[in-house]
């Protein structure tokens, strides 16, 4: 997925009130470019599907994400719906909700997202099923979780 930079995705969405639908895609083996990272960081960051920088109003459903650094990454993204996706053997996390810094509006919050009916199988010992991460001083990301299945692959 990334030949020069590291912060990238198979499918990338940016912007508030986006109203996009990402449905029925297969994203396999996304790799970040290690040379695109600062020297102090050692892990790459290629997402299967990436909702970035205030992305909102996006429906992500019935996608298959396998062997990416992260399956689905919501970075400062709120009010999105992730439904009926299959996430298997992504290397770091299957679904990652991240509030990294305050935005222009004063908030970096990740809230109002809904995760429903997803099948999540980390498969690697160090991989996480769901990762909720927040920078100092920001609220921990929140999401409505319903009918998801976490499988021990």
Coordinates of N, CA, C and O in Angstrom, one line a residue, residues 6-152:
X6 N 4.5 6.1 5.1 CA 4.1 5.0 5.9 C 2.7 5.1 6.4 O 2.0 4.2 6.6
X7 N 2.2 6.3 6.6 CA 0.8 6.6 7.1 C -0.1 6.5 5.9 O -0.4 7.5 5.3
X8 N -0.7 5.3 5.6 CA -1.4 5.2 4.4 C -2.4 4.0 4.5 O -2.6 3.4 5.6
X9 N -3.2 3.8 3.5 CA -4.2 2.7 3.5 C -4.5 2.2 2.1 O -4.3 2.9 1.1
X10 N -5.1 1.0 2.1 CA -5.7 0.5 0.9 C -6.9 1.4 0.5 O -7.0 1.7 -0.7
X11 N -7.7 1.8 1.4 CA -8.8 2.7 1.2 C -8.8 3.8 2.2 O -8.8 3.5 3.4
X12 N -8.7 5.0 1.8 CA -8.4 6.2 2.7 C -9.6 7.2 2.5 O -10.0 7.5 1.4
X13 N -10.1 7.6 3.6 CA -11.2 8.6 3.6 C -10.9 9.8 4.6 O -10.4 9.6 5.7
X14 N -11.1 11.0 4.1 CA -10.8 12.2 4.9 C -12.0 13.1 4.8 O -12.6 13.3 3.7
X15 N -12.3 13.8 5.9 CA -13.3 14.9 5.9 C -14.6 14.7 6.6 O -15.2 13.6 6.6
X16 N -15.1 15.7 7.2 CA -16.3 15.7 8.0 C -17.5 15.6 7.1 O -17.5 16.0 6.0
X17 N -18.6 14.9 7.7 CA -19.8 14.7 7.0 C -19.7 14.2 5.6 O -20.2 14.6 4.6
X18 N -18.8 13.2 5.5 CA -18.4 12.6 4.3 C -19.5 11.8 3.6 O -19.6 11.9 2.3
X19 N -20.3 11.0 4.3 CA -21.4 10.3 3.8 C -21.0 9.2 2.7 O -21.8 8.8 1.9
X20 N -19.8 8.8 2.8 CA -19.3 7.7 1.8 C -19.8 6.3 2.4 O -20.0 6.2 3.6
X21 N -19.9 5.4 1.5 CA -20.1 4.0 1.8 C -18.9 3.2 1.2 O -18.6 3.3 0.1
X22 N -18.3 2.4 2.1 CA -17.2 1.5 1.7 C -17.8 0.1 2.0 O -17.9 -0.3 3.1
X23 N -18.1 -0.6 0.9 CA -18.8 -1.9 1.0 C -18.2 -2.9 0.1 O -17.9 -2.7 -1.1
X24 N -18.0 -4.1 0.6 CA -17.7 -5.3 -0.2 C -16.3 -5.4 -0.7 O -16.1 -6.0 -1.8
X25 N -15.3 -4.7 -0.1 CA -14.0 -4.7 -0.6 C -13.1 -5.8 0.1 O -13.4 -6.2 1.3
X26 N -12.1 -6.2 -0.5 CA -11.1 -7.1 0.0 C -9.7 -6.4 0.0 O -9.2 -5.9 -1.1
X27 N -9.2 -6.2 1.2 CA -7.9 -5.5 1.3 C -6.9 -6.4 2.0 O -7.1 -6.8 3.2
X28 N -5.9 -6.8 1.3 CA -4.9 -7.8 1.8 C -3.5 -7.3 1.8 O -3.1 -6.7 0.8
X29 N -2.7 -7.6 2.8 CA -1.3 -7.4 2.9 C -0.8 -6.0 2.7 O 0.2 -5.8 1.9
X30 N -1.5 -5.0 3.3 CA -1.0 -3.7 3.3 C 0.3 -3.5 4.1 O 0.4 -4.0 5.2
X31 N 1.3 -2.9 3.5 CA 2.6 -2.7 4.1 C 3.0 -1.3 4.1 O 2.9 -0.6 3.1
X32 N 3.5 -0.8 5.2 CA 4.0 0.5 5.3 C 5.5 0.6 4.8 O 6.2 -0.4 4.8
X33 N 5.9 1.8 4.5 CA 7.3 1.9 4.0 C 8.2 2.4 5.2 O 8.0 3.5 5.7
X34 N 9.0 1.5 5.7 CA 9.8 1.9 6.9 C 10.6 3.1 6.7 O 10.8 3.9 7.7
X35 N 11.1 3.4 5.5 CA 11.8 4.7 5.3 C 10.9 5.9 5.4 O 11.5 7.0 5.5
X36 N 9.6 5.7 5.4 CA 8.7 6.9 5.5 C 8.4 7.2 6.9 O 7.5 8.1 7.2
X37 N 9.0 6.6 7.9 CA 8.8 6.8 9.3 C 10.0 7.6 9.9 O 11.1 7.5 9.5
X38 N 9.7 8.4 11.0 CA 10.8 8.9 11.8 C 11.7 7.8 12.3 O 11.2 6.7 12.6
X39 N 13.0 8.1 12.5 CA 13.9 7.1 12.9 C 13.5 6.4 14.3 O 13.8 5.3 14.5
X40 N 12.9 7.2 15.1 CA 12.5 6.6 16.5 C 11.4 5.6 16.5 O 11.2 4.9 17.4
X41 N 10.7 5.6 15.4 CA 9.5 4.6 15.3 C 9.9 3.4 14.5 O 10.5 3.6 13.4
X42 N 9.6 2.3 15.0 CA 10.1 1.0 14.3 C 9.0 0.3 13.6 O 9.2 -0.5 12.8
X43 N 7.7 0.5 14.0 CA 6.6 -0.3 13.4 C 6.0 0.5 12.3 O 5.9 1.8 12.4
X44 N 5.6 -0.1 11.2 CA 4.9 0.5 10.1 C 3.4 0.7 10.4 O 2.9 0.1 11.3
X45 N 2.8 1.5 9.6 CA 1.4 1.8 9.8 C 0.6 1.9 8.5 O 0.2 3.0 8.1
X46 N 0.3 0.7 7.9 CA -0.5 0.7 6.8 C -1.9 0.1 7.2 O -1.9 -1.0 7.7
X47 N -2.9 0.9 7.0 CA -4.2 0.5 7.3 C -4.9 -0.2 6.1 O -4.7 0.2 5.0
X48 N -5.8 -1.1 6.4 CA -6.7 -1.7 5.3 C -7.6 -0.6 4.9 O -7.7 -0.2 3.8
X49 N -8.4 -0.1 5.9 CA -9.3 1.1 5.7 C -9.0 2.1 6.7 O -8.9 1.8 7.9
X50 N -8.9 3.4 6.3 CA -8.4 4.4 7.2 C -9.4 5.6 7.1 O -9.5 6.3 6.1
X51 N -10.1 5.9 8.2 CA -11.0 7.0 8.3 C -10.2 8.1 9.1 O -9.9 7.9 10.3
X52 N -9.7 9.1 8.5 CA -8.7 10.0 9.0 C -9.3 11.4 9.2 O -10.2 11.9 8.5
X53 N -8.7 12.1 10.2 CA -8.8 13.6 10.4 C -10.3 14.1 10.2 O -10.6 14.7 9.2
X54 N -11.1 13.8 11.2 CA -12.5 14.2 11.3 C -13.4 13.6 10.3 O -14.5 14.1 10.1
X55 N -13.0 12.4 9.7 CA -14.0 11.7 8.9 C -15.2 11.4 9.7 O -15.1 10.9 10.8
X56 N -16.4 11.7 9.1 CA -17.6 11.3 9.8 C -18.7 11.0 8.8 O -18.6 11.4 7.6
X57 N -19.7 10.3 9.3 CA -20.8 9.9 8.4 C -20.5 8.8 7.4 O -21.2 8.7 6.4
X58 N -19.5 8.0 7.7 CA -19.0 7.0 6.8 C -19.6 5.6 7.2 O -19.5 5.3 8.4
X59 N -20.1 4.9 6.3 CA -20.6 3.5 6.5 C -19.5 2.5 5.9 O -19.2 2.6 4.7
X60 N -18.9 1.7 6.8 CA -17.9 0.7 6.4 C -18.6 -0.7 6.7 O -18.7 -1.0 7.8
X61 N -19.0 -1.4 5.6 CA -19.7 -2.7 5.8 C -19.3 -3.7 4.8 O -19.0 -3.5 3.7
X62 N -19.3 -5.0 5.3 CA -19.1 -6.2 4.6 C -17.8 -6.2 3.8 O -17.7 -6.6 2.7
X63 N -16.7 -5.7 4.4 CA -15.4 -5.7 3.9 C -14.6 -6.8 4.5 O -14.9 -7.2 5.6
X64 N -13.5 -7.3 3.8 CA -12.6 -8.3 4.4 C -11.3 -7.7 4.4 O -10.7 -7.2 3.4
X65 N -10.6 -7.7 5.6 CA -9.3 -7.0 5.8 C -8.4 -8.1 6.4 O -8.7 -8.5 7.6
X66 N -7.3 -8.4 5.7 CA -6.4 -9.5 6.2 C -5.0 -9.0 6.0 O -4.6 -8.5 4.9
X67 N -4.2 -9.2 7.0 CA -2.7 -9.1 6.9 C -2.3 -7.7 6.6 O -1.3 -7.5 5.9
X68 N -2.9 -6.7 7.2 CA -2.5 -5.3 7.1 C -1.8 -5.0 8.4 O -2.0 -5.7 9.4
X69 N -1.1 -3.8 8.5 CA -0.6 -3.4 9.9 C -1.8 -3.3 10.8 O -1.8 -3.8 11.9
X70 N -2.9 -2.6 10.4 CA -4.1 -2.4 11.1 C -5.3 -2.6 10.2 O -5.2 -2.2 9.0
X71 N -6.3 -3.3 10.6 CA -7.4 -3.6 9.7 C -8.2 -2.3 9.4 O -8.2 -1.9 8.2
X72 N -8.9 -1.7 10.4 CA -9.6 -0.5 10.2 C -9.1 0.5 11.3 O -9.0 0.2 12.4
X73 N -8.7 1.7 10.8 CA -8.2 2.7 11.7 C -9.1 4.0 11.7 O -9.3 4.5 10.6
X74 N -9.6 4.4 12.8 CA -10.4 5.6 12.9 C -9.5 6.6 13.7 O -9.2 6.4 14.9
X75 N -9.0 7.6 13.0 CA -8.1 8.6 13.6 C -8.8 9.9 13.6 O -9.1 10.5 12.6
X76 N -9.2 10.4 14.8 CA -9.9 11.6 15.0 C -11.2 11.6 14.2 O -11.6 12.5 13.5
X77 N -11.8 10.4 14.1 CA -13.0 10.2 13.3 C -14.2 9.8 14.2 O -14.1 9.0 15.0
X78 N -15.3 10.5 14.0 CA -16.5 10.3 14.8 C -17.8 10.1 14.0 O -17.8 10.5 12.8
X79 N -18.8 9.4 14.6 CA -20.1 9.2 14.0 C -20.0 8.4 12.7 O -20.6 8.8 11.7
X80 N -19.3 7.3 12.8 CA -19.2 6.4 11.6 C -19.7 5.1 12.1 O -19.8 4.8 13.3
X81 N -20.1 4.2 11.1 CA -20.6 2.9 11.4 C -19.8 1.8 10.7 O -19.6 1.9 9.5
X82 N -19.3 0.9 11.5 CA -18.5 -0.3 11.0 C -19.4 -1.5 11.2 O -19.6 -1.8 12.4
X83 N -19.8 -2.2 10.2 CA -20.8 -3.3 10.4 C -20.4 -4.4 9.5 O -20.1 -4.3 8.3
X84 N -20.5 -5.6 10.1 CA -20.4 -6.9 9.3 C -19.1 -7.0 8.5 O -19.1 -7.6 7.4
X85 N -18.0 -6.5 9.1 CA -16.7 -6.7 8.4 C -16.0 -7.9 9.0 O -16.3 -8.3 10.1
X86 N -15.1 -8.5 8.2 CA -14.3 -9.6 8.7 C -12.9 -9.1 8.7 O -12.3 -8.7 7.7
X87 N -12.3 -9.1 9.9 CA -11.0 -8.7 10.2 C -10.1 -9.9 10.7 O -10.4 -10.4 11.8
X88 N -9.1 -10.3 9.9 CA -8.4 -11.5 10.3 C -6.9 -11.2 10.1 O -6.4 -10.8 9.1
X89 N -6.1 -11.6 11.2 CA -4.7 -11.6 11.1 C -4.0 -10.3 10.7 O -3.0 -10.3 10.1
X90 N -4.6 -9.2 11.0 CA -3.9 -7.9 10.8 C -2.9 -7.8 11.9 O -3.1 -8.2 13.1
X91 N -1.7 -7.3 11.6 CA -0.5 -7.5 12.5 C -0.5 -6.7 13.8 O 0.0 -7.2 14.8
X92 N -1.1 -5.5 13.8 CA -1.1 -4.7 15.1 C -2.5 -4.7 15.8 O -2.6 -5.0 16.9
X93 N -3.5 -4.3 15.0 CA -4.8 -4.3 15.6 C -5.8 -4.5 14.5 O -5.6 -4.2 13.3
X94 N -7.0 -5.1 14.9 CA -8.0 -5.3 13.9 C -8.8 -4.0 13.7 O -9.1 -3.6 12.6
X95 N -9.2 -3.4 14.8 CA -9.9 -2.1 14.7 C -9.2 -1.2 15.7 O -9.1 -1.5 16.9
X96 N -8.8 0.0 15.3 CA -8.0 0.9 16.1 C -8.7 2.3 16.1 O -8.9 2.9 15.1
X97 N -9.2 2.7 17.3 CA -9.8 4.0 17.4 C -8.7 4.9 18.1 O -8.3 4.6 19.3
X98 N -8.3 6.0 17.5 CA -7.2 6.8 18.0 C -7.6 8.3 18.1 O -7.9 8.9 17.1
X99 N -7.5 8.9 19.3 CA -7.5 10.3 19.4 C -6.1 10.8 19.7 O -5.6 10.6 20.8
X100 N -5.5 11.5 18.7 CA -4.1 11.7 18.9 C -3.7 13.2 19.3 O -2.7 13.4 19.8
X101 N -4.6 14.1 18.9 CA -4.3 15.5 19.3 C -5.6 16.3 19.0 O -6.5 15.9 18.3
X102 N -5.7 17.5 19.6 CA -6.8 18.3 19.5 C -6.8 18.9 18.1 O -5.7 19.3 17.5
X103 N -7.9 19.0 17.4 CA -8.0 19.6 16.1 C -8.3 21.1 16.1 O -8.3 21.7 17.2
X104 N -8.5 21.6 14.9 CA -8.8 23.1 14.8 C -9.9 23.5 15.7 O -10.0 24.6 16.2
X105 N -10.9 22.7 15.8 CA -12.1 23.0 16.6 C -11.9 22.8 18.1 O -12.8 22.9 18.9
X106 N -10.7 22.4 18.5 CA -10.3 22.2 19.9 C -10.6 20.8 20.4 O -10.4 20.5 21.6
X107 N -11.0 19.9 19.5 CA -11.2 18.5 20.0 C -10.6 17.5 19.1 O -10.5 17.7 17.9
X108 N -10.0 16.5 19.7 CA -9.5 15.4 18.9 C -10.3 14.1 19.2 O -9.9 13.0 19.0
X109 N -11.5 14.4 19.8 CA -12.3 13.3 20.3 C -12.7 12.3 19.2 O -12.9 12.7 18.1
X110 N -12.8 11.0 19.6 CA -13.3 10.0 18.8 C -14.5 9.4 19.5 O -14.4 8.7 20.5
X111 N -15.7 9.8 19.0 CA -17.0 9.4 19.7 C -18.1 9.2 18.7 O -18.0 9.6 17.5
X112 N -19.1 8.5 19.2 CA -20.3 8.3 18.3 C -20.2 7.3 17.3 O -21.0 7.2 16.4
X113 N -19.1 6.5 17.3 CA -18.9 5.5 16.3 C -19.7 4.2 16.7 O -19.8 4.0 17.9
X114 N -20.1 3.4 15.8 CA -20.8 2.2 16.1 C -20.1 1.0 15.4 O -19.9 1.1 14.2
X115 N -19.8 0.0 16.2 CA -19.2 -1.2 15.7 C -20.2 -2.4 15.9 O -20.5 -2.7 17.1
X116 N -20.7 -2.9 14.8 CA -21.8 -3.9 14.9 C -21.6 -5.1 14.0 O -21.3 -4.9 12.8
X117 N -21.7 -6.3 14.6 CA -21.7 -7.5 13.8 C -20.4 -7.8 13.1 O -20.4 -8.6 12.1
X118 N -19.3 -7.3 13.6 CA -18.0 -7.5 12.9 C -17.4 -8.9 13.5 O -17.7 -9.2 14.7
X119 N -16.7 -9.6 12.7 CA -16.0 -10.8 13.1 C -14.5 -10.4 13.1 O -13.9 -10.0 12.1
X120 N -13.9 -10.6 14.3 CA -12.6 -10.1 14.6 C -11.7 -11.3 15.1 O -12.0 -11.9 16.1
X121 N -10.7 -11.6 14.3 CA -9.8 -12.7 14.7 C -8.3 -12.2 14.6 O -7.8 -12.2 13.5
X122 N -7.7 -11.8 15.7 CA -6.3 -11.3 15.6 C -5.3 -12.3 15.1 O -4.4 -11.9 14.3
X123 N -5.3 -13.5 15.4 CA -4.5 -14.6 14.9 C -3.0 -14.5 15.3 O -2.4 -15.5 15.4
X124 N -2.5 -13.3 15.5 CA -1.1 -13.2 15.9 C -1.1 -12.9 17.4 O -1.9 -12.1 17.9
X125 N -0.1 -13.5 18.2 CA -0.1 -13.3 19.6 C 0.0 -11.9 20.1 O -0.6 -11.5 21.1
X126 N 0.7 -11.0 19.3 CA 0.9 -9.6 19.8 C -0.2 -8.7 19.2 O -0.2 -7.5 19.6
X127 N -1.1 -9.2 18.4 CA -2.1 -8.3 17.8 C -3.3 -8.1 18.7 O -3.6 -9.0 19.5
X128 N -3.9 -7.0 18.6 CA -5.1 -6.6 19.4 C -6.4 -6.8 18.6 O -6.4 -6.4 17.4
X129 N -7.4 -7.2 19.2 CA -8.7 -7.2 18.6 C -9.2 -5.8 18.4 O -9.5 -5.3 17.3
X130 N -9.4 -5.1 19.5 CA -9.8 -3.7 19.5 C -8.8 -2.8 20.3 O -8.4 -3.2 21.4
X131 N -8.4 -1.7 19.7 CA -7.5 -0.8 20.4 C -8.1 0.6 20.5 O -8.5 1.2 19.5
X132 N -8.2 1.0 21.7 CA -8.7 2.4 22.0 C -7.5 3.2 22.6 O -7.0 2.8 23.6
X133 N -7.1 4.2 21.9 CA -5.9 4.9 22.2 C -6.2 6.4 22.3 O -6.8 7.0 21.4
X134 N -5.6 7.1 23.3 CA -5.8 8.6 23.4 C -4.5 9.2 23.8 O -3.8 8.7 24.7
X135 N -4.2 10.4 23.3 CA -3.1 11.2 23.7 C -3.4 11.8 25.0 O -4.6 12.0 25.4
X136 N -2.4 12.2 25.8 CA -2.6 12.8 27.1 C -3.5 14.0 27.0 O -3.4 14.9 26.1
X137 N -4.5 14.1 27.9 CA -5.4 15.2 28.0 C -6.6 15.1 27.1 O -7.6 15.9 27.2
X138 N -6.7 14.1 26.2 CA -7.9 13.8 25.4 C -8.7 12.7 26.0 O -8.2 11.8 26.6
X139 N -10.0 12.8 25.7 CA -10.9 11.7 26.2 C -10.5 10.4 25.5 O -10.2 10.4 24.3
X140 N -10.7 9.3 26.2 CA -10.5 7.9 25.6 C -11.6 7.7 24.5 O -12.7 8.0 24.8
X141 N -11.2 7.2 23.3 CA -12.2 7.0 22.3 C -13.4 6.1 22.8 O -13.1 5.2 23.6
X142 N -14.6 6.4 22.3 CA -15.7 5.6 22.7 C -16.4 5.1 21.5 O -16.3 5.8 20.4
X143 N -17.1 4.0 21.6 CA -17.9 3.5 20.5 C -19.0 2.6 21.1 O -18.9 2.0 22.2
X144 N -20.1 2.5 20.3 CA -21.2 1.6 20.7 C -20.8 0.2 20.1 O -20.6 0.1 18.8
X145 N -20.7 -0.8 20.9 CA -20.3 -2.1 20.5 C -21.5 -3.0 20.6 O -22.1 -3.1 21.6
X146 N -21.8 -3.7 19.5 CA -23.0 -4.6 19.5 C -22.8 -5.8 18.5 O -22.5 -5.6 17.3
X147 N -23.0 -7.0 19.0 CA -23.1 -8.2 18.2 C -21.8 -8.5 17.5 O -21.8 -9.1 16.4
X148 N -20.6 -8.0 18.0 CA -19.3 -8.3 17.4 C -18.9 -9.7 17.9 O -19.3 -10.1 19.0
X149 N -18.1 -10.4 17.1 CA -17.6 -11.7 17.6 C -16.1 -11.6 17.5 O -15.5 -11.4 16.4
X150 N -15.4 -11.8 18.6 CA -14.0 -11.9 18.7 C -13.6 -13.4 18.8 O -14.0 -14.1 19.7
X151 N -12.8 -13.8 17.8 CA -12.5 -15.2 17.6 C -11.0 -15.4 18.0 O -10.2 -14.6 17.6
X152 N -10.7 -16.5 18.6 CA -9.4 -16.9 18.9 C -8.9 -17.8 17.7 O -9.2 -18.9 17.6

